[in-house]
PDB file of C-alpha atoms in Angstrom:
ATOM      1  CA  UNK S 663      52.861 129.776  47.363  1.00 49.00           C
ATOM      2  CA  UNK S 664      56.108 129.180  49.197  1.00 65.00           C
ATOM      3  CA  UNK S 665      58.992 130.459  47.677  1.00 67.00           C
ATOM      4  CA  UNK S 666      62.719 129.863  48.224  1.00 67.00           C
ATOM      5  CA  UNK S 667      65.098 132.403  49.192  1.00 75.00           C
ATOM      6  CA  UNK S 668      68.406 130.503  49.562  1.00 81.00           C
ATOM      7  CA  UNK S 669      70.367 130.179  47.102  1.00 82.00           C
ATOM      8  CA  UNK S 670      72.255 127.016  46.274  1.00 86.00           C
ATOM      9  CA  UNK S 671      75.958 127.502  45.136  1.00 91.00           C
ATOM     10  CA  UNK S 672      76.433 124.562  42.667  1.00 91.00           C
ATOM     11  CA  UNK S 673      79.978 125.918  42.063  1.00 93.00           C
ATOM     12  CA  UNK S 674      80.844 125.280  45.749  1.00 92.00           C
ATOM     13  CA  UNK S 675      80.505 121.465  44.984  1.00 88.00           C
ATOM     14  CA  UNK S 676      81.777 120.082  41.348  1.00 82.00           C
ATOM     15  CA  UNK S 677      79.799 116.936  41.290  1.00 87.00           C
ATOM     16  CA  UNK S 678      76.993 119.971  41.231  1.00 88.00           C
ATOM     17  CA  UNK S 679      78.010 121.707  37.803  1.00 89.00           C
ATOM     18  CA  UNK S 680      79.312 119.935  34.757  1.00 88.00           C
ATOM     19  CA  UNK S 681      82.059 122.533  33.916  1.00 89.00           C
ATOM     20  CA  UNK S 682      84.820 120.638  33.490  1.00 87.00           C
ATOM     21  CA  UNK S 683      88.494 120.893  33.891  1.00 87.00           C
ATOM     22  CA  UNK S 684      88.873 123.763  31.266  1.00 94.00           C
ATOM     23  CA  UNK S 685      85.697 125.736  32.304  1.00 93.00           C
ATOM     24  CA  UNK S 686      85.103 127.911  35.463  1.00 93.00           C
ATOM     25  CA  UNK S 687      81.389 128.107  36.957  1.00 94.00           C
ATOM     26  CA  UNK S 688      80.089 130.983  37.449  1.00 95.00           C
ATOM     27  CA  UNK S 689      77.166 130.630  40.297  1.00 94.00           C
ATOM     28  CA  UNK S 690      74.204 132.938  39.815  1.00 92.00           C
ATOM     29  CA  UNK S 691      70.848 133.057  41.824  1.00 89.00           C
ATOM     30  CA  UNK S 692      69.167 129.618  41.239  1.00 87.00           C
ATOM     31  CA  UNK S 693      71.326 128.342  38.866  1.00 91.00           C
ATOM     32  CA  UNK S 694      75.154 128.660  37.043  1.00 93.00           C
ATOM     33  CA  UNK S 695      76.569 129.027  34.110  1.00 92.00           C
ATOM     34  CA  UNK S 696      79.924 127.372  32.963  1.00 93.00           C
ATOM     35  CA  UNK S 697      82.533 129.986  31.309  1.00 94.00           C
ATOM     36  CA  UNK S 698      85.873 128.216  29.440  1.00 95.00           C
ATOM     37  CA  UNK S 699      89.040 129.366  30.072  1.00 95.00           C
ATOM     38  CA  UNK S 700      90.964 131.845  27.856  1.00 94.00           C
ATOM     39  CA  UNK S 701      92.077 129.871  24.982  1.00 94.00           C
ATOM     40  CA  UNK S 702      88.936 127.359  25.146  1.00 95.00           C
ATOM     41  CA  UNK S 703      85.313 127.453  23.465  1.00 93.00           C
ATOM     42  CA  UNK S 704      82.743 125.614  24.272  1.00 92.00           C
ATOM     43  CA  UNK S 705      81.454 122.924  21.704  1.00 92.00           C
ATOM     44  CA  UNK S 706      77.451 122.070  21.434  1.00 91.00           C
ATOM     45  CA  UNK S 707      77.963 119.088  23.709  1.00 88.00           C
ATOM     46  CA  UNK S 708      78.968 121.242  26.409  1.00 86.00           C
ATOM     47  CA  UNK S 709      82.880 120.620  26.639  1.00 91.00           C
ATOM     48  CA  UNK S 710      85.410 123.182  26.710  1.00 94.00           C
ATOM     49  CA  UNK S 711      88.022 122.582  24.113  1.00 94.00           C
ATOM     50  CA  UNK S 712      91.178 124.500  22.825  1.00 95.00           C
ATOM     51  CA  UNK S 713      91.000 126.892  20.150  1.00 94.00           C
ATOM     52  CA  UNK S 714      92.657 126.004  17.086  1.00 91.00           C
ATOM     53  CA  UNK S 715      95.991 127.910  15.486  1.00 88.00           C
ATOM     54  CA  UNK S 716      94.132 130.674  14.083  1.00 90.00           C
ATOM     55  CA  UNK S 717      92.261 131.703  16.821  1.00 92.00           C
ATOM     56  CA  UNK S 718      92.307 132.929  20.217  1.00 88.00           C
ATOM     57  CA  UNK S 719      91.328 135.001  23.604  1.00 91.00           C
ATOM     58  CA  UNK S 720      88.088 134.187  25.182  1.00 90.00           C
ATOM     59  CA  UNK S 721      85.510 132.030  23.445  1.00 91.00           C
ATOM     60  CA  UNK S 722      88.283 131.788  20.830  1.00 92.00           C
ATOM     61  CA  UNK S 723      86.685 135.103  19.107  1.00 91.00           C
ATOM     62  CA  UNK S 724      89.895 136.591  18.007  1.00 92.00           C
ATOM     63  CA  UNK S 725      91.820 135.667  14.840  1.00 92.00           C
ATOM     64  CA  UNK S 726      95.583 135.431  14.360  1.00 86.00           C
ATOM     65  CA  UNK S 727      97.629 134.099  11.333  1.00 81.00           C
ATOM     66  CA  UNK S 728     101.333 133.981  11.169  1.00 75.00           C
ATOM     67  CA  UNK S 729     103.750 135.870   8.997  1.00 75.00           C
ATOM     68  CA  UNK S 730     105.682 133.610   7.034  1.00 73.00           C
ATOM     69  CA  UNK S 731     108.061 136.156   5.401  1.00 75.00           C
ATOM     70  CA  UNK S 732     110.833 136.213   7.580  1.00 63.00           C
ATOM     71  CA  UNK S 733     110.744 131.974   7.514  1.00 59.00           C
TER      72      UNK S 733
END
């Protein structure tokens, strides 16, 4: 059969990818993937939103708490 060798960037063009404003695409050979920002996860419909106060870093995988001693 005929197969294609050239690869389409979808990142090039944003009406291509559905990344969003808080999520970079990443293009990789016939097809992309969309990565959030630092400080954003992504949520099962796809969106990129902001972590919440207790977490942050990439995919909002790190935990933080505040020390309310000195308050």
């Amino acid at each position: 059969g005929t197969t294609c060798s050239e690869d389409i960037d979808e990142c090039y063009d944003p009406t291509k990818n559905d990344c969003g404003k808080n999520g970079r695409c990443e293009n990789m050979p016939g097809t992309f993937k969309c990565v959030c920002q630092i400080g954003f996860f992504r949520t099962a419909n796809g969106e990129c939103i902001p972590c919440d106060t207790t977490k942050y870093g990439q995919d909002c995988l790190n935990n933080c708490s505040c020390a309310m001693t000195n308050t």
